[in-house]
mmCIF file of C-alpha atoms in Angstrom:
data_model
loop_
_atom_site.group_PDB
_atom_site.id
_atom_site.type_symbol
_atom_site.label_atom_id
_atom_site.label_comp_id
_atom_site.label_asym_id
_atom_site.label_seq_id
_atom_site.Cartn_x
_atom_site.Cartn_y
_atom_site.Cartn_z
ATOM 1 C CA UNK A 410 -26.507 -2.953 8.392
ATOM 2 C CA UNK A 411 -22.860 -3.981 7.709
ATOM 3 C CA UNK A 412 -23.168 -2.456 4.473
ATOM 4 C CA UNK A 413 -24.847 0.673 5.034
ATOM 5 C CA UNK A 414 -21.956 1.261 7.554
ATOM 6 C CA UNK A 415 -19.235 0.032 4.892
ATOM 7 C CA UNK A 416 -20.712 2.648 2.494
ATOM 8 C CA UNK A 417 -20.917 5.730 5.015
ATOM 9 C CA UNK A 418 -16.977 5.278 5.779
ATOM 10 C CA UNK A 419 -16.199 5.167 2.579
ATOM 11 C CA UNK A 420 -18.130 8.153 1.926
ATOM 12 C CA UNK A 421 -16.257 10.401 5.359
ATOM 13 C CA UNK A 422 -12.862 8.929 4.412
ATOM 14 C CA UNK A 423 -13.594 10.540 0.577
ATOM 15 C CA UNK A 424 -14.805 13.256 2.268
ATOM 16 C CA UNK A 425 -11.979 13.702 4.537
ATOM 17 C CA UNK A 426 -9.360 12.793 1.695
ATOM 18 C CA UNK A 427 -10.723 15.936 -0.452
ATOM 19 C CA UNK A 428 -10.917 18.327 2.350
ATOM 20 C CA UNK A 429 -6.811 17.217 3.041
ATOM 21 C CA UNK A 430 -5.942 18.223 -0.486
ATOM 22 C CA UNK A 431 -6.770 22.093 0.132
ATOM 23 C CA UNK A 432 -6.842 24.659 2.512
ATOM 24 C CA UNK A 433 -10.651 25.476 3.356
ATOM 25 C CA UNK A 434 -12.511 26.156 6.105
ATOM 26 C CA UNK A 435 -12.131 22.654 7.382
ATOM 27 C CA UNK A 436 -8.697 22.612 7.939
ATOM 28 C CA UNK A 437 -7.871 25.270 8.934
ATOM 29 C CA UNK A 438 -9.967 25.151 12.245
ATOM 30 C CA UNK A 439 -7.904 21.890 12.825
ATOM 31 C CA UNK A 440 -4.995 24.243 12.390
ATOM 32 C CA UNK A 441 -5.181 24.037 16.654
ATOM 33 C CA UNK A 442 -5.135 20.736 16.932
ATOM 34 C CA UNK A 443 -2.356 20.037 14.248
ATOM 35 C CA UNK A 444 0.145 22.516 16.006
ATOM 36 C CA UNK A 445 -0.664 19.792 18.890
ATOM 37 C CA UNK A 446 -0.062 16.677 17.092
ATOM 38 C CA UNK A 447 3.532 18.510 15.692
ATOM 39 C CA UNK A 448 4.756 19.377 19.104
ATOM 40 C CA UNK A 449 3.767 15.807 20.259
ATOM 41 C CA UNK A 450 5.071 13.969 16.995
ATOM 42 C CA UNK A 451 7.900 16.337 17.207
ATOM 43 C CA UNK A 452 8.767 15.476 20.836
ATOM 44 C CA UNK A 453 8.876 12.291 20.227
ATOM 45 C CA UNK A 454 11.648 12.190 17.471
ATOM 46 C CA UNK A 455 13.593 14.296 18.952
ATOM 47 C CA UNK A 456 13.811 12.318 22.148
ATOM 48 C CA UNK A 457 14.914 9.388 19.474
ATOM 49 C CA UNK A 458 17.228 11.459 17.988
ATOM 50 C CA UNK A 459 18.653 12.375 21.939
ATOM 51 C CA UNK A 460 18.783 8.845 22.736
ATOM 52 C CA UNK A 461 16.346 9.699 25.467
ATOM 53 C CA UNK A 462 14.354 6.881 23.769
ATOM 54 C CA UNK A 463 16.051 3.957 22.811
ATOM 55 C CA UNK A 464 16.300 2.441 19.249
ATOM 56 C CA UNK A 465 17.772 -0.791 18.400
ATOM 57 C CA UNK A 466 19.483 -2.533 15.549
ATOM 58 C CA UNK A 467 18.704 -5.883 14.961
ATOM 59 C CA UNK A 468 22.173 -7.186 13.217
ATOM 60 C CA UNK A 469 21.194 -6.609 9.910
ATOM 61 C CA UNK A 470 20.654 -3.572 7.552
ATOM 62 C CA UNK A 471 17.261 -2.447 7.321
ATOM 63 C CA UNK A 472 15.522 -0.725 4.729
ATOM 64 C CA UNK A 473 12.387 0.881 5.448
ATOM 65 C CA UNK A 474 9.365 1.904 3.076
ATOM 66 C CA UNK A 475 6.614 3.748 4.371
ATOM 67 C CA UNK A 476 5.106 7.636 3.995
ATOM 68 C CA UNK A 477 4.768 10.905 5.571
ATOM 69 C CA UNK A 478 1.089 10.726 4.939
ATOM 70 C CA UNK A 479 -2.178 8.903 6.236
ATOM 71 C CA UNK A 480 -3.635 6.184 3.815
ATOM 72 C CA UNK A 481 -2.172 3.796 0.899
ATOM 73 C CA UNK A 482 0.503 5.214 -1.639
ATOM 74 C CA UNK A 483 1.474 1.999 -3.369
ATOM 75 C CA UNK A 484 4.101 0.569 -0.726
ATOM 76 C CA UNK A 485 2.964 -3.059 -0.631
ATOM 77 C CA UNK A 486 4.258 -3.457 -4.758
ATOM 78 C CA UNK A 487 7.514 -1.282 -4.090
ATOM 79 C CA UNK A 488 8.329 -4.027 -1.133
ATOM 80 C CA UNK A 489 7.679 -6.790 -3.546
ATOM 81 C CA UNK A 490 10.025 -5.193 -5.946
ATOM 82 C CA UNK A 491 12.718 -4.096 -3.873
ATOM 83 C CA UNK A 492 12.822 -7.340 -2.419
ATOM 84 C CA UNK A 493 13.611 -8.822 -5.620
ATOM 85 C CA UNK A 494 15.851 -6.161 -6.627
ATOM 86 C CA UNK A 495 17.934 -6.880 -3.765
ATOM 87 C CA UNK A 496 17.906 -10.502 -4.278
ATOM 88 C CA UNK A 497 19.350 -9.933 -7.618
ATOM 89 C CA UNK A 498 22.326 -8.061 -5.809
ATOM 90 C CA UNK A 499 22.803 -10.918 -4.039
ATOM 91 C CA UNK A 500 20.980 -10.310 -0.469
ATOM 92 C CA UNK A 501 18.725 -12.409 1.247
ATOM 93 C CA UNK A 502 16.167 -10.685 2.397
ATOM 94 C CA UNK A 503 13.526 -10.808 5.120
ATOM 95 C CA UNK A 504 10.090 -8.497 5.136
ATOM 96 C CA UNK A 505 8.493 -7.008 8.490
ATOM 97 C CA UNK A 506 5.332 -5.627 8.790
ATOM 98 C CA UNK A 507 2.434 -4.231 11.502
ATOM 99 C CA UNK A 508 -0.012 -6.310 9.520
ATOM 100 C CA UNK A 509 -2.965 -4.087 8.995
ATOM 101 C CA UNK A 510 -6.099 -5.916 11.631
ATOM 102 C CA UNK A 511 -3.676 -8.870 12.298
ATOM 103 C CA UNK A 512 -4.280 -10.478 15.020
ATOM 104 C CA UNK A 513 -1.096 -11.339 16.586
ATOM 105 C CA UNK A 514 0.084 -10.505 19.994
ATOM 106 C CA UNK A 515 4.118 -11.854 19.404
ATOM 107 C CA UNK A 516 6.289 -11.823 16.450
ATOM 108 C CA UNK A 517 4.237 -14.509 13.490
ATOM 109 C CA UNK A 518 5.425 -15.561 10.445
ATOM 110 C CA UNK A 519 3.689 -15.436 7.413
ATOM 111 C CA UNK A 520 2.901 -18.321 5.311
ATOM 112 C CA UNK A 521 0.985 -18.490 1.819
ATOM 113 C CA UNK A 522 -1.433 -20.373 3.550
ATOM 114 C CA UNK A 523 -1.852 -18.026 6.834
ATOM 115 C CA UNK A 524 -5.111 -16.596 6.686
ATOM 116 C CA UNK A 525 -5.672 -12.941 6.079
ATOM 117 C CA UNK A 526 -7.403 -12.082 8.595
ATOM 118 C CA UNK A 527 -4.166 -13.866 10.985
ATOM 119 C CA UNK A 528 -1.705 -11.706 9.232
ATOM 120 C CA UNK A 529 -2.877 -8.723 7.362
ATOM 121 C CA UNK A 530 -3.683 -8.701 3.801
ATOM 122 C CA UNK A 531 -0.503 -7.161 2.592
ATOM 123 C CA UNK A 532 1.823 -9.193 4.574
ATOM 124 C CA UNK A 533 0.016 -12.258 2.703
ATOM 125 C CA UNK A 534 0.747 -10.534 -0.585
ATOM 126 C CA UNK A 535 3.859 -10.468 0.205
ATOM 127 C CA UNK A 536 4.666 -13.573 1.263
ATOM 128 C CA UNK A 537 2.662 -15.320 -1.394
ATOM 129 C CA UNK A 538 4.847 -13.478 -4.185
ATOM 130 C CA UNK A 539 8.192 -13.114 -2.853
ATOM 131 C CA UNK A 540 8.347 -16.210 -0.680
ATOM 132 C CA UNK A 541 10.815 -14.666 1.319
ATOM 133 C CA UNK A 542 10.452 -15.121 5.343
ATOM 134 C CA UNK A 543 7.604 -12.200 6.338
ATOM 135 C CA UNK A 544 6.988 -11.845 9.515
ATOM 136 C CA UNK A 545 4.236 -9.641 11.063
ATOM 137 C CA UNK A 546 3.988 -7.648 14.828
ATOM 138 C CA UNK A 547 2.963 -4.706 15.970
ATOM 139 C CA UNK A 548 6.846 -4.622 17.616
ATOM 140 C CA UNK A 549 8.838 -4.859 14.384
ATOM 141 C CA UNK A 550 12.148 -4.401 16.352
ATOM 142 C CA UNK A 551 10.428 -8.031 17.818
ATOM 143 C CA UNK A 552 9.532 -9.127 14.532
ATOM 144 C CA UNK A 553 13.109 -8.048 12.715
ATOM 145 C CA UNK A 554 14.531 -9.954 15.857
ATOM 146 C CA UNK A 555 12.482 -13.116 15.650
ATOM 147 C CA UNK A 556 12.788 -13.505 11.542
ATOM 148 C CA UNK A 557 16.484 -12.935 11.902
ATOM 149 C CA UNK A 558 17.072 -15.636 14.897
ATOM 150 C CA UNK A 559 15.094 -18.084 12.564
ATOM 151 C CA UNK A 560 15.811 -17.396 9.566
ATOM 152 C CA UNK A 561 20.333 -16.967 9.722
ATOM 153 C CA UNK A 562 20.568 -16.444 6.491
ATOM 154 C CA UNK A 563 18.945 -13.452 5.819
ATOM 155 C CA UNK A 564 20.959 -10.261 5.700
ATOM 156 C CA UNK A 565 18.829 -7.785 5.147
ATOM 157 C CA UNK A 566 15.275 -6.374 6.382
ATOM 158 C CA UNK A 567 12.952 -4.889 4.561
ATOM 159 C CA UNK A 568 10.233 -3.112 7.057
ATOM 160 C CA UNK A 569 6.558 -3.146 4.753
ATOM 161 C CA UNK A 570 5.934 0.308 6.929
ATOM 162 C CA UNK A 571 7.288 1.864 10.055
ATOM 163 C CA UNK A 572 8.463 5.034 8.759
ATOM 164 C CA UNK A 573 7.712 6.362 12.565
ATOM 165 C CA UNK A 574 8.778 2.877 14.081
ATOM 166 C CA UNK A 575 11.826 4.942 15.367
ATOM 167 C CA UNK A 576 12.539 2.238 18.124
ATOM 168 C CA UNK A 577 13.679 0.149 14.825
ATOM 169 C CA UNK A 578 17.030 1.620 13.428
ATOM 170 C CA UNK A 579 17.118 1.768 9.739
ATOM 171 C CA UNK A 580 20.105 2.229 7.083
ATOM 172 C CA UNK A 581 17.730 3.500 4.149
ATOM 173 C CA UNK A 582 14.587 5.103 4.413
ATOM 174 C CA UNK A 583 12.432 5.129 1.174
ATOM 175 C CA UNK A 584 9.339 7.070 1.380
ATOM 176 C CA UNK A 585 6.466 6.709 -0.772
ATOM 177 C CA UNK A 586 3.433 9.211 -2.488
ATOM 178 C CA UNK A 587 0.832 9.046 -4.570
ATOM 179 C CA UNK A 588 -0.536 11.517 -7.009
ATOM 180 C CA UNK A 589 -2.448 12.978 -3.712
ATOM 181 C CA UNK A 590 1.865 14.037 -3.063
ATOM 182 C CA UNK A 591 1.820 15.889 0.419
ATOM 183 C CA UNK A 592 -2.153 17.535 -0.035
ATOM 184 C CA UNK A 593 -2.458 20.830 1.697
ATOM 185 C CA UNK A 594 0.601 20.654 3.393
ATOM 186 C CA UNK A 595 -0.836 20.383 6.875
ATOM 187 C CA UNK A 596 -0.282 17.786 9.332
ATOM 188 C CA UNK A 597 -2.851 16.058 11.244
ATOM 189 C CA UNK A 598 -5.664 16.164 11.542
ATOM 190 C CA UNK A 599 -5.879 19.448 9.325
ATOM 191 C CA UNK A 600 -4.237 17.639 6.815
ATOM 192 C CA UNK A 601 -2.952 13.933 5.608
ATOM 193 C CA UNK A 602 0.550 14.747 6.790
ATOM 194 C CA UNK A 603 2.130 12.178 9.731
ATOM 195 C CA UNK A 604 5.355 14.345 9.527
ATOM 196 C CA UNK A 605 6.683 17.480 7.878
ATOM 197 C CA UNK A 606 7.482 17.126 4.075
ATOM 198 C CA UNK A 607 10.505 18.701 4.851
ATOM 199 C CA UNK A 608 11.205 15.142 6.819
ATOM 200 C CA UNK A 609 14.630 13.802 6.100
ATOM 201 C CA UNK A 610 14.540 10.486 4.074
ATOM 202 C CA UNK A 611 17.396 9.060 1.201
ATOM 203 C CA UNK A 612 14.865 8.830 -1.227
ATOM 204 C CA UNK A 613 11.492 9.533 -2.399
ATOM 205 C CA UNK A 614 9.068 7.697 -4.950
ATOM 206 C CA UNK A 615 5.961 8.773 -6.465
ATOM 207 C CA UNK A 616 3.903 6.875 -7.578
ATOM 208 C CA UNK A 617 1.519 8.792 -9.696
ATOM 209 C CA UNK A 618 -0.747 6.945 -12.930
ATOM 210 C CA UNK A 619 -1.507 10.019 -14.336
ATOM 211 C CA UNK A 620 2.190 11.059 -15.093
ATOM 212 C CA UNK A 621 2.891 14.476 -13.851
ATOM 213 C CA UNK A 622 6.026 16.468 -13.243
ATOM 214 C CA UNK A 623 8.200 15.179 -10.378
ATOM 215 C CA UNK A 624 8.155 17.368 -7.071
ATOM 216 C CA UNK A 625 11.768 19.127 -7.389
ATOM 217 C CA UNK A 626 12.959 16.824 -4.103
ATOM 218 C CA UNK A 627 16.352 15.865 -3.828
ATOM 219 C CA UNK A 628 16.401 11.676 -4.906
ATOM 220 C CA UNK A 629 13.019 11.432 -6.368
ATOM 221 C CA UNK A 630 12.117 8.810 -8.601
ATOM 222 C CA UNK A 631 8.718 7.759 -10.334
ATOM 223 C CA UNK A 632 7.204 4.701 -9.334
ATOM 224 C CA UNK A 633 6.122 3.115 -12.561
ATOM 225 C CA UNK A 634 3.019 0.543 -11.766
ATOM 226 C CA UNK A 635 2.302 -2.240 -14.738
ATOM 227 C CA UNK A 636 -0.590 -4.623 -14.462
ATOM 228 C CA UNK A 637 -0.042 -7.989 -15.865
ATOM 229 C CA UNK A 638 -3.001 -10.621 -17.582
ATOM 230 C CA UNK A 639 -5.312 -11.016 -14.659
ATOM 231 C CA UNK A 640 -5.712 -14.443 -12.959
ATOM 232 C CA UNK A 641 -9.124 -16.062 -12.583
ATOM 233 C CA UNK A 642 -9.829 -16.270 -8.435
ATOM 234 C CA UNK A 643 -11.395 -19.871 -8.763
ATOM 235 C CA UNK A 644 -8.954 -21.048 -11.255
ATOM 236 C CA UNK A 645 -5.603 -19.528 -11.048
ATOM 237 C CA UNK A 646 -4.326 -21.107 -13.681
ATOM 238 C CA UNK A 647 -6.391 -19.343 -16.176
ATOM 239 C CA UNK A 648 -5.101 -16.192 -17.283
ATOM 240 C CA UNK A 649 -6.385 -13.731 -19.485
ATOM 241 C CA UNK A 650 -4.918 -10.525 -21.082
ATOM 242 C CA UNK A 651 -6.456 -7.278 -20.059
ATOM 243 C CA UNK A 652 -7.455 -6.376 -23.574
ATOM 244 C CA UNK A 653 -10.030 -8.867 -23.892
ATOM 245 C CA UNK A 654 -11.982 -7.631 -20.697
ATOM 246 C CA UNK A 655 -12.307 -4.111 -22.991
ATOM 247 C CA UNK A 656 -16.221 -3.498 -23.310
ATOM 248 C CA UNK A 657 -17.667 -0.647 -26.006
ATOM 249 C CA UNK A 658 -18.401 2.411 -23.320
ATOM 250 C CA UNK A 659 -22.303 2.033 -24.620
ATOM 251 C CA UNK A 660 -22.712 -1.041 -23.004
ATOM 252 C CA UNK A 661 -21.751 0.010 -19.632
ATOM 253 C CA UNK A 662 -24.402 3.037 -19.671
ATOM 254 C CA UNK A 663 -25.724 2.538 -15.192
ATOM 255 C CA UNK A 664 -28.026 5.233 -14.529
ATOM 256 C CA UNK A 665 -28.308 7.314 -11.481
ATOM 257 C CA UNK A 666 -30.993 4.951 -9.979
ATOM 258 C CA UNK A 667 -29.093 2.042 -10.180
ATOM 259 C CA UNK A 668 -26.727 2.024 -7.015
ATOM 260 C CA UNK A 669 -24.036 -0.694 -7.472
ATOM 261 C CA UNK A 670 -24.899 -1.584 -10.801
ATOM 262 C CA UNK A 671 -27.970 -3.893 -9.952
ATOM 263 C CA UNK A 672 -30.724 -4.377 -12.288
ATOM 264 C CA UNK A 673 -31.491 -3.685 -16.067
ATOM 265 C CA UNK A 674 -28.847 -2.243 -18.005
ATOM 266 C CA UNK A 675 -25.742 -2.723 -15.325
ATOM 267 C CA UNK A 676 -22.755 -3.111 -16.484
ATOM 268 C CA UNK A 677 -20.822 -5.553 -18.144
ATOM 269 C CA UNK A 678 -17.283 -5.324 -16.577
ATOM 270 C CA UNK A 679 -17.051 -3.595 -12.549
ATOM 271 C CA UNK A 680 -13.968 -2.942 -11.155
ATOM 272 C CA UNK A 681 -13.902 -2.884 -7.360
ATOM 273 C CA UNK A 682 -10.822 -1.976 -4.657
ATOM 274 C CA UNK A 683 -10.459 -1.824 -1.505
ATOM 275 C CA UNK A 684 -6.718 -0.219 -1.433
ATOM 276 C CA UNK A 685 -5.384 2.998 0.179
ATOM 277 C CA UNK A 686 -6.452 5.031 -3.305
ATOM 278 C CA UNK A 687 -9.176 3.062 -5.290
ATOM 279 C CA UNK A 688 -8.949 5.569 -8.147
ATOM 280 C CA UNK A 689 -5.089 4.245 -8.790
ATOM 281 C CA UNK A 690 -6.186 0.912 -9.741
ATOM 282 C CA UNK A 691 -9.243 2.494 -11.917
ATOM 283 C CA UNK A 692 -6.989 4.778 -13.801
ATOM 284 C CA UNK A 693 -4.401 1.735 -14.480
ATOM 285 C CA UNK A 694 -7.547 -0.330 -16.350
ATOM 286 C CA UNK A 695 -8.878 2.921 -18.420
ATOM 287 C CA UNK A 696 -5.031 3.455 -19.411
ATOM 288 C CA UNK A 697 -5.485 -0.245 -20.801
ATOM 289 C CA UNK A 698 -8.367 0.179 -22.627
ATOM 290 C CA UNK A 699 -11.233 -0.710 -20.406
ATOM 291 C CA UNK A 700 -14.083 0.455 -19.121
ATOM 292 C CA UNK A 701 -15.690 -0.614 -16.379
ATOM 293 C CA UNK A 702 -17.854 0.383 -13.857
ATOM 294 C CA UNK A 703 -16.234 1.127 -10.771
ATOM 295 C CA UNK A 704 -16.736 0.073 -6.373
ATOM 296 C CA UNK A 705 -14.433 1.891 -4.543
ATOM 297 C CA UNK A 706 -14.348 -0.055 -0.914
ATOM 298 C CA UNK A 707 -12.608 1.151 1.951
ATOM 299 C CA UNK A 708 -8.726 0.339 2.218
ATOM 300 C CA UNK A 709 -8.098 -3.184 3.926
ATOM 301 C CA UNK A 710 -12.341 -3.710 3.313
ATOM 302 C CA UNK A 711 -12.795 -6.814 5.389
ATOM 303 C CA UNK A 712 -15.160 -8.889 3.024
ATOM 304 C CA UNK A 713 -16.973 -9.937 5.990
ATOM 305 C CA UNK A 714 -20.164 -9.193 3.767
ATOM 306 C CA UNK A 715 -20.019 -9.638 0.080
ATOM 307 C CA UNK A 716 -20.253 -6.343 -1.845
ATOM 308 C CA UNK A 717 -20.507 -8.249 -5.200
ATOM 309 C CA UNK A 718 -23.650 -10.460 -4.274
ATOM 310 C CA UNK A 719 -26.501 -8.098 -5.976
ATOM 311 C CA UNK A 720 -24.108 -6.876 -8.376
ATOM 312 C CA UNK A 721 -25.284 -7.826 -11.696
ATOM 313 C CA UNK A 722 -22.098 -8.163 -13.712
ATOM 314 C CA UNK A 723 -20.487 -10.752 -16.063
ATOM 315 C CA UNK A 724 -16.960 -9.930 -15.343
ATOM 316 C CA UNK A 725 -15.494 -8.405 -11.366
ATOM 317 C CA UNK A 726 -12.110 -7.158 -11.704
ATOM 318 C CA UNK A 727 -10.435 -7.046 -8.168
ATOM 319 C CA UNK A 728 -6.738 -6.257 -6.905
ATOM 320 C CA UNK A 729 -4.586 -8.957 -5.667
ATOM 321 C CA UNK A 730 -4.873 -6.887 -2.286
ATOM 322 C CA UNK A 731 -8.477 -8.460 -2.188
ATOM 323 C CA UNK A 732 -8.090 -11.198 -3.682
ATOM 324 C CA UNK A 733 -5.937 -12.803 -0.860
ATOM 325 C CA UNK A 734 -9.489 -12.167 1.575
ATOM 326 C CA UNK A 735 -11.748 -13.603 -1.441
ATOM 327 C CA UNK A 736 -9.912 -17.240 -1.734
ATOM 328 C CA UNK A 737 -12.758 -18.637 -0.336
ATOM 329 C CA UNK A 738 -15.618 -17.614 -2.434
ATOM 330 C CA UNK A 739 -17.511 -19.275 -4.949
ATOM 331 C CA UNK A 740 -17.876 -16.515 -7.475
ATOM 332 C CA UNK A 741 -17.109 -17.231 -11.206
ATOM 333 C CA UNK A 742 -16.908 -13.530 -12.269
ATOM 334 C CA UNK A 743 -14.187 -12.232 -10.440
ATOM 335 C CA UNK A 744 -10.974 -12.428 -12.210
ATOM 336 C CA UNK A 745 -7.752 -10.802 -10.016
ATOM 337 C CA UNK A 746 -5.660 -7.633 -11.980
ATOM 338 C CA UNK A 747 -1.597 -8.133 -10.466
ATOM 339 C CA UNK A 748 0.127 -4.805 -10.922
ATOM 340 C CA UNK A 749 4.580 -5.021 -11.084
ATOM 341 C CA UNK A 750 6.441 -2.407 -10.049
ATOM 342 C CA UNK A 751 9.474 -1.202 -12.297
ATOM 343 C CA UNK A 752 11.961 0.574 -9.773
ATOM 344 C CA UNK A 753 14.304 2.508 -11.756
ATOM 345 C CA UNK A 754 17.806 1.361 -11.536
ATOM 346 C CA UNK A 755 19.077 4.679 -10.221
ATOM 347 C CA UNK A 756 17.290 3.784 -7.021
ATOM 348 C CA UNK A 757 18.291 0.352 -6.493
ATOM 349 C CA UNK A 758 21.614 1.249 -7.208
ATOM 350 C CA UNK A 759 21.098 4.053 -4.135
ATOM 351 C CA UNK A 760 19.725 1.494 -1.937
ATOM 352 C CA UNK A 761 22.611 -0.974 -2.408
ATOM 353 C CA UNK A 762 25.456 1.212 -2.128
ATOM 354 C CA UNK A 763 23.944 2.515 0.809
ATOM 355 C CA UNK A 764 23.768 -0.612 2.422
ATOM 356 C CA UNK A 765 27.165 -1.853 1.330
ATOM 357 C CA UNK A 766 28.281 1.225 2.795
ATOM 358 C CA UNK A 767 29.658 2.794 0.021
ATOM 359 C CA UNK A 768 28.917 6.548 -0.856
ATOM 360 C CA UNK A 769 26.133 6.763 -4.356
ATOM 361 C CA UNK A 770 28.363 8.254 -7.553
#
């Protein structure tokens, strides 16, 4: 039953995600209800901006990444590497974060041994490859807080999220797209938009695999995504380059009547993700030569049930995003794909003279 519900979201969250990129019939009925959510959204940041609402700084600078739009865009890897761009500049810095389903009800830090399902998958991520001090809340000013009062030494936050965490003042707000960019333009629910494009941010990164024209915005920079040899899940120490996972396309021939891949003639080589845009991490593998046979999954997909167990496959390529939920499985065929991303230099360069409070050349 689990599964037959895990397979109709995914199919009204694709549905929904290709009605946001154009203007049909569909959204614009919502057109009513989106003129709602903007006066409400609106409200609220201007009572921010008043001071009718309070925000706070926690003693630190704070640099936020998040979006303008509803679903993944490819923050969790610009955290990782703008964490370790700052440490190179000589910060130490700290990492906040909601924590997608965690279940905590007062600021938590994050361990590489917290479970996933404590913390939130991307907070674990984090954690496990910066091993700076991540902390997770749902009140990040009370997270930001509670990793600063423990941890002295950092001097610097970095908030995995929060764009419209106003409560939580911020020195440098980076905001993040995919190759979906802002999709019809229309805020919710008409369209994917939380706030206007037009929203006010230092910088903007797009993160787009297939390599089209930047969006003429002012401080806009392309978020360049590079997987690295994938890791086997039951034996991390075994790595193997993505080349040798490449299978001849005739091999991987799955007809219609073969849902999943099960049964004669299924694929060699599946690749399966349960991120914010599946398609992303698809696109990265075909641009390195493979071709695999693809399970998109529902961003933050739970594992609760295991989508793999009638898939007849030799080889299960899976993001690092799952992986941190999968540690516990006995499954020889699943080998983990890490992606890096390359910041351009420009951008750090923003973000630090920003926060040293010095105005960008």
């Amino acid at each position: 039953m689990s599964g037959k519900i895990s397979t109709l979201r995914n199919r009204a969250e694709t549905g929904i995600a290709q009605a946001w990129q154009r203007r049909g019939a569909l959204a614009w009925a919502l057109t009513p209800f989106a003129a709602v959510f903007a006066a409400a959204s609106g409200a609220r940041r201007a009572a921010f901006a008043a001071g009718w609402l309070k925000s706070v700084r926690v003693g630190v600078p704070v640099v936020v990444v998040g979006n303008v739009t509803v679903g993944g865009t490819g923050k969790t890897p610009t955290v990782i590497a703008l964490v370790e761009a700052l440490r190179a500049a000589g910060y130490a810095p700290g990492v906040v974060s909601r924590g997608y389903g965690a279940r905590v009800e007062r600021p938590t830090p994050v361990t590489p041994d917290t479970p996933a399902r404590l913390c939130g998958d991307e907070p674990l991520l984090i954690a496990r490859r910066t091993g700076v001090p991540v902390w997770v809340s749902p009140d990040r000013v009370a997270a930001a807080s509670a990793l600063c009062a423990a941890h002295t030494d950092v001097d610097v936050i970095v908030s995995d999220d929060g764009l419209q965490h106003y409560r939580l003042q911020r020195d440098f707000e980076l905001v993040v797209f995919d190759h979906r960019l802002g999709g019809n333009g229309f805020l919710l629910p008409a369209g994917p938009l939380r706030e206007p494009l037009s929203r006010r941010r230092d910088a903007t990164l797009v993160n787009d695999p297939y390599a089209r024209t930047l969006p003429p915005w002012p401080d806009t920079f392309a978020l360049k995504l590079q997987p690295g040899d994938a890791w086997h899940l039951a034996n991390p120490a075994l790595h193997r380059p993505l080349a040798q996972f490449a299978v001849p396309p005739a091999s991987q021939g799955v007809s219609p009547a073969q849902p999943g891949g099960a049964g004669p003639g299924a694929p060699r080589l599946v690749a399966a993700a349960g991120i914010g845009s599946p398609e992303r991490f698809f696109a990265t593998l075909r641009a390195a030569g493979l071709a695999p046979r693809t399970l998109p999954l529902a961003d933050h997909y739970a594992y609760t049930t295991n989508p793999f167990a009638d898939l007849a496959a030799d080889t299960i390529l899976v993001t690092e995003k799952d992986a941190v939920k999968l540690a516990a499985w006995n499954d020889a065929r699943i080998w983990v794909v890490p992606v890096e991303a390359a910041l351009d230099h420009r951008l750090i360069t923003l973000v630090v003279e920003k926060l040293r409070g010095r105005p960008s050349a």
